Tab-separated table of C-alpha atoms and ligand atoms in Angstrom:
chain	number	residue	atom	x	y	z
A	1	UNK	CA	0.000	0.000	0.000
A	2	UNK	CA	1.415	3.410	-0.882
A	3	UNK	CA	1.016	6.724	0.882
A	4	UNK	CA	-1.213	7.906	-1.924
A	5	UNK	CA	-4.069	6.542	0.167
A	6	UNK	CA	-4.232	9.932	1.951
A	7	UNK	CA	-7.037	12.022	0.447
A	8	UNK	CA	-7.306	15.805	0.593
A	9	UNK	CA	-4.227	16.062	2.773
A	10	UNK	CA	-1.558	18.734	2.675
A	11	UNK	CA	2.202	18.678	2.251
A	12	UNK	CA	3.837	19.147	5.618
A	13	UNK	CA	7.575	18.656	5.090
A	14	UNK	CA	8.369	20.512	8.331
A	15	UNK	CA	6.176	18.387	10.605
A	16	UNK	CA	7.880	16.892	13.654
A	17	UNK	CA	9.415	13.517	12.893
A	18	UNK	CA	11.779	10.948	14.276
A	19	UNK	CA	12.627	7.565	12.745
A	20	UNK	CA	11.518	4.482	14.720
A	21	UNK	CA	13.987	3.064	17.230
A	22	UNK	CA	16.253	0.446	15.647
A	23	UNK	CA	16.205	-1.814	18.703
A	24	UNK	CA	13.261	-3.612	20.224
A	25	UNK	CA	9.869	-4.756	19.081
A	26	UNK	CA	8.604	-3.050	15.923
A	27	UNK	CA	5.561	-1.046	16.942
A	28	UNK	CA	3.114	0.635	14.555
A	29	UNK	CA	3.414	3.796	16.677
A	30	UNK	CA	6.591	4.842	18.451
A	31	UNK	CA	7.062	7.586	21.022
A	32	UNK	CA	9.226	10.665	20.494
A	33	UNK	CA	12.512	10.141	22.348
A	34	UNK	CA	12.200	13.611	23.894
A	35	UNK	CA	8.778	13.006	25.449
A	36	UNK	CA	7.028	14.676	27.068
A	37	UNK	CA	7.107	17.579	24.600
A	38	UNK	CA	5.142	19.905	26.867
A	39	UNK	CA	5.891	20.051	30.568
A	40	UNK	CA	3.180	20.582	33.135
A	41	UNK	CA	4.561	23.988	34.146
A	42	UNK	CA	5.163	25.456	30.661
A	43	UNK	CA	2.934	28.460	31.446
A	44	UNK	CA	3.088	30.824	34.413
A	45	UNK	CA	0.281	29.215	36.406
A	46	UNK	CA	-0.301	25.779	34.898
A	47	UNK	CA	-0.625	22.705	37.063
A	48	UNK	CA	-0.773	20.520	33.949
A	49	UNK	CA	-0.914	20.804	30.128
A	50	UNK	CA	-2.343	17.822	28.264
A	51	UNK	CA	-5.159	16.666	25.886
A	52	UNK	CA	-4.299	19.461	23.446
A	53	UNK	CA	-4.793	20.248	19.749
A	54	UNK	CA	-2.205	21.267	17.156
A	55	UNK	CA	-2.521	22.340	13.481
A	56	UNK	CA	-0.260	23.642	10.696
A	57	UNK	CA	-0.392	27.453	10.727
A	58	UNK	CA	1.437	30.034	8.559
A	59	UNK	CA	4.233	27.657	7.596
A	60	UNK	CA	4.693	26.683	11.259
A	61	UNK	CA	2.295	25.365	13.911
A	62	UNK	CA	-0.346	26.710	16.261
A	63	UNK	CA	-2.455	25.000	18.836
A	64	UNK	CA	-5.053	25.181	21.551
A	65	UNK	CA	-3.856	23.681	24.804
A	66	UNK	CA	-5.687	22.383	27.802
A	67	UNK	CA	-4.043	24.078	30.769
A	68	UNK	CA	-5.398	23.369	34.221
A	69	UNK	CA	-4.131	26.096	36.557
A	70	UNK	CA	-2.830	25.752	40.090
A	71	UNK	CA	-6.357	26.279	41.375
A	72	UNK	CA	-7.167	23.253	39.152
A	73	UNK	CA	-9.470	25.324	36.940
A	74	UNK	CA	-9.701	23.857	33.438
A	75	UNK	CA	-9.199	26.230	30.503
A	76	UNK	CA	-7.755	26.408	26.994
A	77	UNK	CA	-4.801	28.554	25.862
A	78	UNK	CA	-3.346	29.393	22.448
A	79	UNK	CA	0.218	28.380	21.615
A	80	UNK	CA	2.716	28.617	18.766
A	81	UNK	CA	5.682	26.601	17.557
A	82	UNK	CA	8.148	26.646	14.663
A	83	UNK	CA	8.810	22.908	14.765
A	84	UNK	CA	5.772	21.358	16.508
A	85	UNK	CA	7.992	20.269	19.391
A	86	UNK	CA	9.098	23.456	21.173
A	87	UNK	CA	5.993	25.398	22.148
A	88	UNK	CA	5.336	28.866	23.484
A	89	UNK	CA	1.964	28.714	25.187
A	90	UNK	CA	0.180	31.881	26.272
A	91	UNK	CA	0.016	32.424	30.020
A	92	UNK	CA	-3.583	33.665	29.814
A	93	UNK	CA	-6.546	31.551	28.687
A	94	UNK	CA	-8.317	32.328	25.414
A	95	UNK	CA	-10.959	35.051	25.861
A	96	UNK	CA	-13.709	34.188	23.398
A	97	UNK	CA	-15.733	36.958	21.754
A	98	UNK	CA	-19.379	35.887	21.748
A	99	UNK	CA	-20.931	35.812	18.278
A	100	UNK	CA	-24.258	36.472	20.038
A	101	UNK	CA	-24.446	38.433	23.325
A	102	UNK	CA	-27.044	35.939	24.544
A	103	UNK	CA	-24.563	33.083	24.402
A	104	UNK	CA	-24.235	31.541	27.855
A	105	UNK	CA	-20.950	31.856	29.739
A	106	UNK	CA	-18.713	28.873	29.896
A	107	UNK	CA	-17.959	27.522	33.374
A	108	UNK	CA	-14.837	25.707	32.180
A	109	UNK	CA	-13.208	24.444	29.002
A	110	UNK	CA	-11.141	21.352	28.324
A	111	UNK	CA	-9.975	18.742	25.783
A	112	UNK	CA	-9.911	20.947	22.615
A	113	UNK	CA	-9.787	19.767	19.004
A	114	UNK	CA	-8.886	22.148	16.139
A	115	UNK	CA	-9.519	21.860	12.396
A	116	UNK	CA	-9.225	24.174	9.394
A	117	UNK	CA	-12.427	24.109	7.314
A	118	UNK	CA	-12.937	26.365	4.279
A	119	UNK	CA	-11.565	29.672	5.589
A	120	UNK	CA	-10.979	29.378	9.336
A	121	UNK	CA	-9.844	27.202	12.199
A	122	UNK	CA	-12.689	25.697	14.211
A	123	UNK	CA	-12.184	24.753	17.834
A	124	UNK	CA	-14.336	22.243	19.661
A	125	UNK	CA	-13.968	21.592	23.354
A	126	UNK	CA	-15.762	20.191	26.345
A	127	UNK	CA	-17.672	23.217	27.600
A	128	UNK	CA	-18.982	23.697	31.117
A	129	UNK	CA	-22.654	24.579	30.718
A	130	UNK	CA	-24.759	22.937	33.428
A	131	UNK	CA	-22.308	20.085	33.170
A	132	UNK	CA	-20.065	18.866	30.376
A	133	UNK	CA	-21.329	19.972	26.980
A	134	UNK	CA	-19.779	20.496	23.538
A	135	UNK	CA	-18.389	23.979	22.806
A	136	UNK	CA	-17.627	25.410	19.360
A	137	UNK	CA	-15.764	28.487	18.174
A	138	UNK	CA	-13.400	29.683	15.510
A	139	UNK	CA	-10.362	31.810	14.841
A	140	UNK	CA	-8.540	33.077	11.781
A	141	UNK	CA	-5.269	33.958	13.469
A	142	UNK	CA	-5.097	32.297	16.931
A	143	UNK	CA	-5.274	35.781	18.440
A	144	UNK	CA	-8.972	36.596	18.266
A	145	UNK	CA	-11.350	33.749	19.030
A	146	UNK	CA	-15.116	33.713	18.507
A	147	UNK	CA	-17.550	31.509	20.384
A	148	UNK	CA	-20.602	30.022	18.665
A	149	UNK	CA	-23.667	28.213	20.017
A	150	UNK	CA	-23.049	24.964	21.859
A	151	UNK	CA	-23.791	22.299	19.237
A	152	UNK	CA	-25.192	19.782	21.721
A	153	UNK	CA	-26.842	19.762	25.129
A	154	UNK	CA	-25.168	18.377	28.225
A	155	UNK	CA	-23.920	15.870	28.972
A	156	UNK	CA	-21.532	15.291	26.133
A	157	UNK	CA	-17.771	15.167	25.587
A	158	UNK	CA	-15.208	14.466	22.874
A	159	UNK	CA	-16.817	16.541	20.126
A	160	UNK	CA	-14.758	16.370	16.902
A	161	UNK	CA	-15.593	17.946	13.528
A	162	UNK	CA	-14.879	16.216	10.226
A	163	UNK	CA	-12.482	18.250	8.032
A	164	UNK	CA	-14.997	18.612	5.224
A	165	UNK	CA	-18.739	18.481	4.671
A	166	UNK	CA	-20.355	15.073	4.281
A	167	UNK	CA	-22.797	15.617	1.444
A	168	UNK	CA	-24.172	19.099	2.064
A	169	UNK	CA	-23.606	19.201	5.801
A	170	UNK	CA	-20.904	19.737	8.374
A	171	UNK	CA	-20.404	16.629	10.447
A	172	UNK	CA	-19.278	15.849	13.967
A	173	UNK	CA	-18.585	12.940	16.263
A	174	UNK	CA	-19.412	13.174	19.955
A	175	UNK	CA	-19.792	11.012	23.023
A	176	UNK	CA	-22.922	11.480	25.170
A	177	UNK	CA	-22.051	11.027	28.838
A	178	UNK	CA	-23.158	11.774	32.390
A	179	UNK	CA	-22.280	14.526	34.842
A	180	UNK	CA	-19.551	12.473	36.504
A	181	UNK	CA	-16.730	10.271	35.293
A	182	UNK	CA	-19.119	8.325	33.038
A	183	UNK	CA	-18.821	4.536	33.289
A	184	UNK	CA	-20.200	4.128	29.739
A	185	UNK	CA	-19.890	5.831	26.374
A	186	UNK	CA	-20.504	5.299	22.652
A	187	UNK	CA	-19.424	7.454	19.702
A	188	UNK	CA	-22.279	9.159	17.818
A	189	UNK	CA	-22.370	11.068	14.530
A	190	UNK	CA	-24.391	14.276	13.846
A	191	UNK	CA	-24.803	16.664	10.914
A	192	UNK	CA	-25.564	20.374	10.544
A	193	UNK	CA	-26.158	22.657	7.541
A	194	UNK	CA	-24.859	25.747	9.400
A	195	UNK	CA	-22.862	24.570	12.442
A	196	UNK	CA	-25.712	25.820	14.665
A	197	UNK	CA	-28.559	23.330	14.235
A	198	UNK	CA	-27.513	19.698	14.567
A	199	UNK	CA	-29.438	16.520	13.751
A	200	UNK	CA	-29.328	13.254	11.798
A	201	UNK	CA	-27.822	11.624	14.881
A	202	UNK	CA	-26.423	8.167	14.212
A	203	UNK	CA	-24.722	5.591	16.390
A	204	UNK	CA	-21.184	4.821	15.199
A	205	UNK	CA	-19.719	2.365	17.695
A	206	UNK	CA	-19.659	1.470	21.367
A	207	UNK	CA	-17.413	-0.249	23.882
A	208	UNK	CA	-16.624	-3.940	23.489
A	209	UNK	CA	-16.644	-6.810	25.958
A	210	UNK	CA	-14.133	-9.581	26.459
A	211	UNK	CA	-13.237	-9.390	22.755
A	212	UNK	CA	-11.176	-6.256	23.386
A	213	UNK	CA	-11.051	-5.261	27.053
A	214	UNK	CA	-8.886	-2.139	26.602
A	215	UNK	CA	-12.034	-0.512	25.148
A	216	UNK	CA	-14.642	-2.225	27.347
A	217	UNK	CA	-15.885	0.674	29.516
A	218	UNK	CA	-16.233	3.586	27.072
A	219	UNK	CA	-14.731	5.033	23.909
A	220	UNK	CA	-14.429	8.545	22.445
A	221	UNK	CA	-13.162	10.154	19.249
A	222	UNK	CA	-9.625	11.500	19.392
A	223	UNK	CA	-8.082	13.680	16.642
A	224	UNK	CA	-10.036	14.969	13.656
A	225	UNK	CA	-10.672	11.994	11.304
A	226	UNK	CA	-8.061	11.592	8.547
A	227	UNK	CA	-9.401	11.003	5.032
A	228	UNK	CA	-7.884	7.993	3.246
A	229	UNK	CA	-8.903	5.938	0.234
A	230	UNK	CA	-9.820	3.129	2.696
A	231	UNK	CA	-12.182	5.334	4.721
A	232	UNK	CA	-11.949	7.942	7.470
A	233	UNK	CA	-9.127	6.921	9.765
A	234	UNK	CA	-10.457	7.591	13.242
A	235	UNK	CA	-7.990	7.455	16.103
A	236	UNK	CA	-10.020	7.018	19.285
A	237	UNK	CA	-9.472	6.345	22.950
A	238	UNK	CA	-10.886	3.447	24.880
A	239	UNK	CA	-11.152	2.836	28.586
A	240	UNK	CA	-10.733	-0.291	30.689
A	241	UNK	CA	-11.872	-0.383	34.324
A	242	UNK	CA	-9.175	-2.014	36.440
A	243	UNK	CA	-9.139	-2.656	40.186
A	244	UNK	CA	-7.342	0.715	40.465
A	245	UNK	CA	-9.612	2.745	38.207
A	246	UNK	CA	-9.802	3.725	34.560
A	247	UNK	CA	-6.993	2.978	32.055
A	248	UNK	CA	-7.028	5.067	28.831
A	249	UNK	CA	-5.407	3.615	25.684
A	250	UNK	CA	-5.984	4.381	22.034
A	251	UNK	CA	-6.302	2.693	18.674
A	252	UNK	CA	-7.989	3.286	15.318
A	253	UNK	CA	-10.968	2.430	13.123
A	254	UNK	CA	-11.983	3.103	9.516
A	255	UNK	CA	-15.344	4.759	8.831
A	256	UNK	CA	-17.221	4.905	5.528
A	257	UNK	CA	-16.275	8.057	3.594
A	258	UNK	CA	-19.805	9.147	2.696
A	259	UNK	CA	-21.702	7.484	5.575
A	260	UNK	CA	-19.225	7.864	8.428
A	261	UNK	CA	-21.575	6.263	10.974
A	262	UNK	CA	-20.789	2.967	9.209
A	263	UNK	CA	-17.705	1.242	10.585
A	264	UNK	CA	-15.613	-0.490	7.920
A	265	UNK	CA	-13.045	-1.947	10.294
A	266	UNK	CA	-12.012	-1.540	13.910
A	267	UNK	CA	-8.827	-2.789	15.479
A	268	UNK	CA	-8.986	-5.281	18.332
A	269	UNK	CA	-5.606	-4.378	19.934
A	270	UNK	CA	-4.636	-0.927	21.132
A	271	UNK	CA	-2.000	1.049	19.238
A	272	UNK	CA	-0.617	2.765	22.336
A	273	UNK	CA	-1.357	2.282	26.028
A	274	UNK	CA	0.041	3.869	29.201
A	275	UNK	CA	3.409	2.198	29.757
A	276	UNK	CA	6.009	4.925	30.259
A	277	UNK	CA	6.485	6.657	33.605
A	278	UNK	CA	5.023	9.942	32.342
A	279	UNK	CA	1.901	8.084	31.119
A	280	UNK	CA	1.462	6.090	34.311
A	281	UNK	CA	2.357	8.655	36.982
A	282	UNK	CA	0.699	12.056	37.237
A	283	UNK	CA	-2.518	13.673	38.370
A	284	UNK	CA	-4.556	10.834	36.829
A	285	UNK	CA	-2.409	7.711	36.431
A	286	UNK	CA	-2.545	5.466	33.355
A	287	UNK	CA	-3.976	7.845	30.760
A	288	UNK	CA	-2.934	8.235	27.101
A	289	UNK	CA	-5.479	10.533	25.471
A	290	UNK	CA	-4.987	11.653	21.800
A	291	UNK	CA	-6.536	14.966	20.664
A	292	UNK	CA	-4.578	15.933	17.514
A	293	UNK	CA	-2.669	14.490	14.571
A	294	UNK	CA	-0.440	16.013	11.904
A	295	UNK	CA	-0.129	14.234	8.559
A	296	UNK	CA	2.168	14.833	5.581
A	297	UNK	CA	0.432	13.638	2.433
A	298	UNK	CA	3.711	13.170	0.541
A	299	UNK	CA	5.406	10.802	2.970
A	300	UNK	CA	2.375	9.493	4.889
A	301	UNK	CA	4.027	10.526	8.138
A	302	UNK	CA	1.749	10.807	11.147
A	303	UNK	CA	2.417	12.623	14.433
A	304	UNK	CA	-0.104	12.189	17.247
A	305	UNK	CA	-0.262	14.570	20.228
A	306	UNK	CA	-1.644	12.872	23.315
A	307	UNK	CA	-2.200	13.790	26.920
A	308	UNK	CA	-0.177	11.716	29.401
A	309	UNK	CA	-1.570	10.979	32.875
A	310	UNK	CA	-3.615	14.215	32.667
A	311	UNK	CA	-0.350	16.055	33.366
A	312	UNK	CA	1.935	16.503	30.332
A	313	UNK	CA	1.730	16.174	26.530
A	314	UNK	CA	3.460	13.454	24.519
A	315	UNK	CA	4.111	12.879	20.833
A	316	UNK	CA	3.993	9.563	18.956
A	317	UNK	CA	4.858	8.849	15.331
A	318	UNK	CA	3.681	6.398	12.712
A	319	UNK	CA	2.904	6.001	9.023
A	320	UNK	CA	-0.649	6.340	7.745
A	321	UNK	CA	-0.358	3.265	5.500
A	322	UNK	CA	0.900	1.136	8.410
A	323	UNK	CA	-1.879	2.316	10.719
A	324	UNK	CA	-4.518	1.595	8.061
A	325	UNK	CA	-2.922	-1.836	7.458
A	326	UNK	CA	-2.931	-2.469	11.240
A	327	UNK	CA	-6.669	-1.726	11.428
A	328	UNK	CA	-7.477	-3.945	8.439
A	329	UNK	CA	-5.243	-6.821	9.563
A	330	UNK	CA	-6.381	-6.706	13.197
A	331	UNK	CA	-10.032	-5.948	12.660
A	332	UNK	CA	-12.642	-7.407	14.955
B	1	BMA	C1	-11.984	12.173	30.846
B	1	BMA	C2	-11.641	13.615	30.551
B	1	BMA	C3	-10.233	13.701	30.034
B	1	BMA	C4	-9.273	12.977	30.932
B	1	BMA	C5	-9.767	11.588	31.264
B	1	BMA	C6	-8.904	10.883	32.271
B	1	BMA	O1	-13.273	12.067	31.391
B	1	BMA	O2	-11.743	14.375	31.727
B	1	BMA	O3	-9.867	15.047	29.995
B	1	BMA	O4	-8.016	12.860	30.313
B	1	BMA	O5	-11.065	11.651	31.769
B	1	BMA	O6	-8.932	11.549	33.508
């Protein structure tokens, strides 16, 4: 399989990259040797920086970062980088300009995703509005940010837009939940003609039982789906409930290009699970939580940004064709 299976991608010759380690078991994904790339105290008042979103911007990179402060308030901050590895993250949270003065205030913000669609960068996040809800906004320059209507009612998390319209509509994945730490969770699909009114809700996939225990408690979409000739490559997290609590790993599935609620293939094994110290020790132990991916359409290189133990941010690399092959060869 060649890298030409990436559809509608962009050339990204300057994306972060490191060749796989020569020694040891050959993994489909390998961690950056300099992990974590973002320390917990990389801003003036951050307790932790994790579950964050990164995109190509102006020949370099920009991002929206989940920074919990030392009062443990959850918020999102803008950040910039020349190489996708060394980041300068703003000390102050993003102040959204309301597109309608009647828009309700947000009690907190966390777990952002960012995607360029048509003429602007859209940001989705988990928005505090009578509990966890989905928030949506946009920016042109990562300086001024505009907040739109919440696409969905509480309780919902892990809202992720598709990078293009499906048919005539914008499309989104989300994960309905409860007001707590949610011991369940399936991925759903929704469409909207205007990014305000959402409907056509469809079930995509749910947790699995003894067939694949790493994803037996709940699952949720990770980075924005990547378009390939084999389907939308969806990297998603799954949760196992152990005697010591939740364990967050991630893997991938392929969704139908025109009917993305239809699952073409879904991997049984995880691609990456909490195994390194910085993934296992932190504010919430044993969490690897992907929120963003960079892809170079010419080489098929993939870089995944993932939160580690709800404390720091890590980077893992792979090749799109190998991840697609992994899903097809290890499908349930
Ligand atoms: C989820 C979210 C994530 C977090 C995970 C593990 O419910 O809060 O932000 O990484 O739990 O604590």
